[in-house]
Coordinates of C-alpha atoms in Angstrom, one line a residue:
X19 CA 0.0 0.0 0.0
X20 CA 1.3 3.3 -1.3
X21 CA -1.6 5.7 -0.4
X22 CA -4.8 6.2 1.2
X23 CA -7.6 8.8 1.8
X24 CA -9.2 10.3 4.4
X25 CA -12.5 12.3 4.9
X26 CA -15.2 13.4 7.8
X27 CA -18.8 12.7 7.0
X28 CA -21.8 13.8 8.4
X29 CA -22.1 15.9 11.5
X30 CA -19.1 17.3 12.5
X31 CA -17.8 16.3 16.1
X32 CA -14.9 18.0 18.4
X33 CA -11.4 16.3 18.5
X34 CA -12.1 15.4 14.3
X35 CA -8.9 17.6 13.2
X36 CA -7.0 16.1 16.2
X37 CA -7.9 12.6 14.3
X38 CA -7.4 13.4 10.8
X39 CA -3.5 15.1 12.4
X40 CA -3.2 11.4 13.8
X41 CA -4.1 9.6 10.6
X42 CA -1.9 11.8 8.6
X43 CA 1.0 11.9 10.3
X44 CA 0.8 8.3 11.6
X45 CA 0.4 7.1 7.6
X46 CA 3.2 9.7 6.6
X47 CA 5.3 7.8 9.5
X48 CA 4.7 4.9 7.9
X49 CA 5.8 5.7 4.5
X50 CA 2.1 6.3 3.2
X51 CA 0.9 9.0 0.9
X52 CA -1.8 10.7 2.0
X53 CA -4.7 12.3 0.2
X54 CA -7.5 15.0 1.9
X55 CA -11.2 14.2 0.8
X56 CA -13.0 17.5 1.2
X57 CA -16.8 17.4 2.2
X58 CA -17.0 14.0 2.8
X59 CA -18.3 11.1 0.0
X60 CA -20.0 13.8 -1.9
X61 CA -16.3 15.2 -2.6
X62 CA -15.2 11.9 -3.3
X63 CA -17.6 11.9 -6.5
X64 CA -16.3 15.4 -7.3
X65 CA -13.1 14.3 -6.9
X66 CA -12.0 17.3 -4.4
X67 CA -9.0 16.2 -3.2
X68 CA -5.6 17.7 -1.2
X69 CA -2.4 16.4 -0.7
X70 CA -1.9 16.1 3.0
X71 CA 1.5 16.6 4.1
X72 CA 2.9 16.9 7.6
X73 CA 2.7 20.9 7.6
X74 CA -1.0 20.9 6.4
X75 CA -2.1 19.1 10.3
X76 CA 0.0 21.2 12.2
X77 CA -1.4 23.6 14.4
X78 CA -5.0 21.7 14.2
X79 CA -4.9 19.2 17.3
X80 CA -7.1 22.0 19.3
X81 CA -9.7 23.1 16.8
X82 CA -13.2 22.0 17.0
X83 CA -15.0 21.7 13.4
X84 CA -12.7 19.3 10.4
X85 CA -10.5 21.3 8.1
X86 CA -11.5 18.7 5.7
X87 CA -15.3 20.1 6.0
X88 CA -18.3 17.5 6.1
X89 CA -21.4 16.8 3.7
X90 CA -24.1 14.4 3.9
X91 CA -24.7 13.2 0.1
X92 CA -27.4 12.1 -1.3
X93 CA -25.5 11.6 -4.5
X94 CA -23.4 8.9 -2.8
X95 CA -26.7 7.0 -1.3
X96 CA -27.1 5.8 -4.9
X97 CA -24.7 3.4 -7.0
X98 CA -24.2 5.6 -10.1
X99 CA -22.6 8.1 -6.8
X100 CA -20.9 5.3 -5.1
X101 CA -19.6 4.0 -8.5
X102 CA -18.2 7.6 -9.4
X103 CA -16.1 7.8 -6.1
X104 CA -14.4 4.5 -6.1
X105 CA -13.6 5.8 -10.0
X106 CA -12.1 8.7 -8.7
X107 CA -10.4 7.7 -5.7
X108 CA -8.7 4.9 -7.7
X109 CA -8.2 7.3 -10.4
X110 CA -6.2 9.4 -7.9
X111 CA -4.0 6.3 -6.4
X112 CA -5.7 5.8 -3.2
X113 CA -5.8 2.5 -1.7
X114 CA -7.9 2.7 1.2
X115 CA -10.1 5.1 3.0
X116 CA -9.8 6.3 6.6
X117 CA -14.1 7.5 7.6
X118 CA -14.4 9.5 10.2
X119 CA -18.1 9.7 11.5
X120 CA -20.8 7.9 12.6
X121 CA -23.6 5.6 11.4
X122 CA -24.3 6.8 8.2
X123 CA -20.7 7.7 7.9
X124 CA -20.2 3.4 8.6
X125 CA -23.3 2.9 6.8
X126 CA -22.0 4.1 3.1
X127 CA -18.2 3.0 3.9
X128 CA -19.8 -0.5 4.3
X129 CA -21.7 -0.9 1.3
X130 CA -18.7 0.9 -0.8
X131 CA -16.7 -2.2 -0.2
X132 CA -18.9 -4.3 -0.3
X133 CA -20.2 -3.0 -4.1
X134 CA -16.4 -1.9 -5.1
X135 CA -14.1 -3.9 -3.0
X136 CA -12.5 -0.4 -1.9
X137 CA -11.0 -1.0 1.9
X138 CA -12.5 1.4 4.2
X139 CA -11.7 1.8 7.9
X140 CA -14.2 3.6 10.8
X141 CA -12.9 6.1 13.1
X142 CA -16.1 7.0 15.4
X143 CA -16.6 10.7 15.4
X144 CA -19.7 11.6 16.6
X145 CA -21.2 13.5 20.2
X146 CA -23.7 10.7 20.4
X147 CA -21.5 8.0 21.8
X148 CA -24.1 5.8 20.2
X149 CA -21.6 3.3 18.2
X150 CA -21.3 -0.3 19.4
X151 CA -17.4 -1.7 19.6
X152 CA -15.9 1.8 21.2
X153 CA -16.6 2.8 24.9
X154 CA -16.7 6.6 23.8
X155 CA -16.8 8.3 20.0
X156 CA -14.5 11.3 19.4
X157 CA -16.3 14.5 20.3
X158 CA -18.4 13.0 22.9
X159 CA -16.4 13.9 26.1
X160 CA -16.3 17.6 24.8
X161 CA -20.1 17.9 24.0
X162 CA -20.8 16.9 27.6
X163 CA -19.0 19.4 29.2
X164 CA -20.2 21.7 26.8
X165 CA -23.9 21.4 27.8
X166 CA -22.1 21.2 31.3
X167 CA -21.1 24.0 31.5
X168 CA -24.3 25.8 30.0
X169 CA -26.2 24.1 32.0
X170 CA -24.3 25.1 35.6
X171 CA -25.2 29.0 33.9
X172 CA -28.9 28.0 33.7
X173 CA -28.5 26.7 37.9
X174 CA -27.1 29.9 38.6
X175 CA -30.3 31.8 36.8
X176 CA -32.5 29.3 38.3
X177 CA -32.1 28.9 41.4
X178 CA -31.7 33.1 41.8
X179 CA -35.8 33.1 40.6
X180 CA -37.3 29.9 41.5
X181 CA -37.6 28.5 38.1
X182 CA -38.2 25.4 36.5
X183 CA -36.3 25.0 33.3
X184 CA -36.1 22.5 30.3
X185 CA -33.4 22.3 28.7
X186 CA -32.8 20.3 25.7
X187 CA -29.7 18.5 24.6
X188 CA -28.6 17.1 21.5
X189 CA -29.3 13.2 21.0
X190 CA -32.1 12.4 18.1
X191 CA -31.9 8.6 18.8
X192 CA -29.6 8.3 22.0
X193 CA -29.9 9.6 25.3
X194 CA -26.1 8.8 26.1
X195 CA -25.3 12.8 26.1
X196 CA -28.4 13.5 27.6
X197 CA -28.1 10.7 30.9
X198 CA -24.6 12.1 31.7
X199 CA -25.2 15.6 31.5
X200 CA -28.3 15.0 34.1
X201 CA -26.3 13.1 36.3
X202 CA -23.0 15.4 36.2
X203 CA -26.2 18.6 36.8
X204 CA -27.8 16.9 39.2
X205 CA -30.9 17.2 37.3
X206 CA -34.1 16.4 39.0
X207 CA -35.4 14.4 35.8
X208 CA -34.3 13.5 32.9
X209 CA -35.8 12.3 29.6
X210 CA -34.1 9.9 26.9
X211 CA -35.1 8.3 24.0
X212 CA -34.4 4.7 25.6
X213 CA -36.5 5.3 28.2
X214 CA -40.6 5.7 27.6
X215 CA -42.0 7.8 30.1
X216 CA -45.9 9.0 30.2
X217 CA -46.7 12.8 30.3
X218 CA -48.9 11.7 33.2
X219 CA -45.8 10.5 35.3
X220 CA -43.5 13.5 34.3
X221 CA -46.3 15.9 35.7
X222 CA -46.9 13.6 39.1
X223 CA -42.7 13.2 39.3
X224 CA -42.4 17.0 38.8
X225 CA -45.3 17.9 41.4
X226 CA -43.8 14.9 44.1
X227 CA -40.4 17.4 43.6
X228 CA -42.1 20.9 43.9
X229 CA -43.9 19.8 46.6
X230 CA -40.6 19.5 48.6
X231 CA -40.1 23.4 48.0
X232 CA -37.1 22.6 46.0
X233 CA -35.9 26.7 45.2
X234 CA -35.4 25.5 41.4
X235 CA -35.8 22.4 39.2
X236 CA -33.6 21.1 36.2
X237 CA -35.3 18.9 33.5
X238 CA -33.0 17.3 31.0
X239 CA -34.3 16.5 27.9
X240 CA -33.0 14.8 24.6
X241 CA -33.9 16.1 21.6
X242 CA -35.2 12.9 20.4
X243 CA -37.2 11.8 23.6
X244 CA -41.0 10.8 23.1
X245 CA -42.4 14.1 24.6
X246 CA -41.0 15.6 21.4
X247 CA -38.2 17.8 23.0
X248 CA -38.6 20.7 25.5
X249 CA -40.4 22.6 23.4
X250 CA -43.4 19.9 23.1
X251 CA -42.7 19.2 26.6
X252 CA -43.5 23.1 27.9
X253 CA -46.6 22.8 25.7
X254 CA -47.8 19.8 27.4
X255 CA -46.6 21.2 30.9
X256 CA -47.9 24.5 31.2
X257 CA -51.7 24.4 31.9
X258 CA -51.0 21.8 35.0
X259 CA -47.7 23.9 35.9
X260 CA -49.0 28.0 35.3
X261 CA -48.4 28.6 38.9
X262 CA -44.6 27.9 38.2
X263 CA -41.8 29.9 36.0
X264 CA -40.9 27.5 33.8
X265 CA -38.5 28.6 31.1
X266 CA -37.2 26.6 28.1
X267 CA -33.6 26.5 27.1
X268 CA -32.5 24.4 23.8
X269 CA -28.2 24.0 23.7
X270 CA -28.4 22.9 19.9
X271 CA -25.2 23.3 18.0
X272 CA -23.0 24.8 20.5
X273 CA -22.5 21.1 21.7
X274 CA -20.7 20.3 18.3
X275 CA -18.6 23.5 18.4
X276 CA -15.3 24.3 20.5
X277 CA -12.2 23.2 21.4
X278 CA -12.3 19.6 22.3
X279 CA -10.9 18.6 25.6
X280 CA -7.7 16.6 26.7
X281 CA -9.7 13.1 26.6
X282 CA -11.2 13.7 23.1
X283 CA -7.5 14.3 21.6
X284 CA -5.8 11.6 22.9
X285 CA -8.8 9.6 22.2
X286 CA -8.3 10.7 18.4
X287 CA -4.6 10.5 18.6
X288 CA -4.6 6.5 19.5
X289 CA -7.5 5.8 16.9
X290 CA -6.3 7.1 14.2
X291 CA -2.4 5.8 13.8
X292 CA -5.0 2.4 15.3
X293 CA -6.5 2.7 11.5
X294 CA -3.7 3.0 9.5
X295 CA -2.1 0.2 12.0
X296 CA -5.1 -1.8 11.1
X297 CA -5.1 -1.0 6.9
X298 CA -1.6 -1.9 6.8
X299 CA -2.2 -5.6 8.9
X300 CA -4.8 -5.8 6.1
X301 CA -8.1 -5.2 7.7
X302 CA -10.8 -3.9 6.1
X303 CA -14.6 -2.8 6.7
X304 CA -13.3 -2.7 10.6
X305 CA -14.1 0.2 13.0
X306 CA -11.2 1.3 15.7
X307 CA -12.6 1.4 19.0
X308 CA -11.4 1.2 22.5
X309 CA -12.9 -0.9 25.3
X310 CA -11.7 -0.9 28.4
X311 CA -9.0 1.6 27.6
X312 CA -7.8 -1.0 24.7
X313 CA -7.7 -0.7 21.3
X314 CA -10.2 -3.0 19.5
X315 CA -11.5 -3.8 16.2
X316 CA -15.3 -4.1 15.1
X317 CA -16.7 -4.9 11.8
X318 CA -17.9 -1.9 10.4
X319 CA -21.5 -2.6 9.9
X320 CA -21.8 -3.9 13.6
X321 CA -20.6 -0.3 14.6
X322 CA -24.0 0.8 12.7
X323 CA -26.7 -2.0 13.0
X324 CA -26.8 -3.3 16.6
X325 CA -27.7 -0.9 19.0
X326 CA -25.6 0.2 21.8
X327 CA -26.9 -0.2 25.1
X328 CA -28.0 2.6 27.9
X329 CA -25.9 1.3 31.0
X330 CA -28.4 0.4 33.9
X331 CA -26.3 1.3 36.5
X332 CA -26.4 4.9 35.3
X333 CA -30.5 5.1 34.3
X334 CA -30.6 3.7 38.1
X335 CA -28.2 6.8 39.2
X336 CA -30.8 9.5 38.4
X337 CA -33.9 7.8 40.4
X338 CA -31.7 7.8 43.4
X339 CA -30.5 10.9 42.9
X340 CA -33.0 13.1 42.0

């Protein structure tokens, strides 16, 4: 193997540069050529390309965002799209493909191999921790303390007025971000897409905590919970709760922004010289992970298709706690 390519797909996650620096410099170390695919797949099929050299990732490890920029392409969800971009990244010498991203990231690395024969390994860059074979995802760690730290701002505001606020964090189809940041708050509920939970019960587990004259009350909420989000929940809340200030707060996008922390770089770091480690022991359609603070591989379409599992012992943590 002379060269390989390497993109970020999808939504953009903190500590993505600090892995694309590790996959370049690690493949360079290894004697490897190393070519940039901007936007994701969709650039793959327009065939926007950039040498990456050791000077181009320096000066990166602490920025949030991808210098290579992201896409999600419809274009590529088709095989006239996937058939152009195996075209052009053979036309172009590369090898083998280094995704960073999630699912759908996994999702269209899978099926290019398995329709072109073109090697593709996983890094798992997303906040949603939601990937089976990997304890944590790259961005993850700095999204949490992220809504963190927004959310010990919204304690302060809170507490000074006696208010009730919902605050909603990011998490369409895992609560993992969500259950971490209510236990690190100490949130008096909080809502997850795993976890069904009638409007009837939120209103009689919000009164049982009013009643005990708490001076404010935090309600976490995932975006992707059944009650719709915080701003379905208000709208469902207020006529049973008009005697209380209750406010609505929604973090959005800020939890994909900023500088990733400490863990999320040297989470990066290891995975990506793990990935060109793993394409040049001839691996292929494998996700880097680490379990247990190890490095392990998992077949790419298991990162994708099984579901990875809410911990008990943490869903547990916020009934006791609350």
């Amino acid at each position: 193997m002379k060269k390989i390519g390497v993109l970020t797909s999808g939504g953009d996650s903190p500590g993505m540069n600090a892995a694309i620096r590790s996959v370049t410099r690690a493949a360079l170390y290894k004697g490897l050529e190393v070519t940039g695919i901007r936007y994701g797949y969709q650039g793959a099929i327009e065939a926007d390309f950039v040498e990456m050299k050791k000077l181009t990732v320096s000066n990166m490890i602490q920025r949030g965002g991808t210098i290579l920029k992201s896409a999600r392409s419809a274009e590529f969800r088709t095989p006239e799209g996937r058939k152009k971009a195996a075209e052009n990244l053979r036309s172009q010498g590369i090898e083998a493909l280094v995704a960073i991203g999630g699912d759908g990231t996994f999702q269209g690395g899978t099926i290019l191999q398995q329709e072109h024969g073109f090697p593709v390994i996983g890094i798992p860059g997303t906040i949603d921790n939601d990937l089976s074979g990997t304890d944590e995802t790259i961005g993850y760690d700095t999204a949490l303390n992220t809504a963190l730290d927004a959310i010990d701002k919204i304690r302060d505001t809170a507490d000074a007025h006696e208010r009730m606020f919902l605050v909603e964090v990011m998490g369409r189809d895992a609560g993992f971000l969500a259950l971490e940041t209510g236990i690190a708050c100490g949130a008096e509920l909080t809502l997850l897409p795993e976890t069904l939970v009638h409007i009837k019960e939120v209103k009689e587990t919000l009164r049982n905590i009013l009643t005990n004259k708490k001076r404010s009350t935090l309600v976490v909420v995932a975006e992707g919970d059944e009650s719709g989000g915080a701003m379905e929940l208000y709208s469902n809340l207020k006529e049973d709760f008009s005697d209380i200030d209750t406010r609505v707060c929604v973090l959005g996008h800020i939890q994909r922004g900023g500088n990733p922390t400490a863990r999320d770089r040297v989470l990066a770091s290891r995975l990506g010289v793990a990935a060109v480690n793993a394409l040049l022991d001839g691996h292929v359609s494998v996700m880097v992970g680490v379990v247990n603070n190890n490095i392990k591989l998992t077949p790419l379409k298991s990162g994708w298709s099984k579901k990875k599992s809410i911990q008990t012992e943490l869903l547990d943590l916020t009934k006791i706690l609350k």
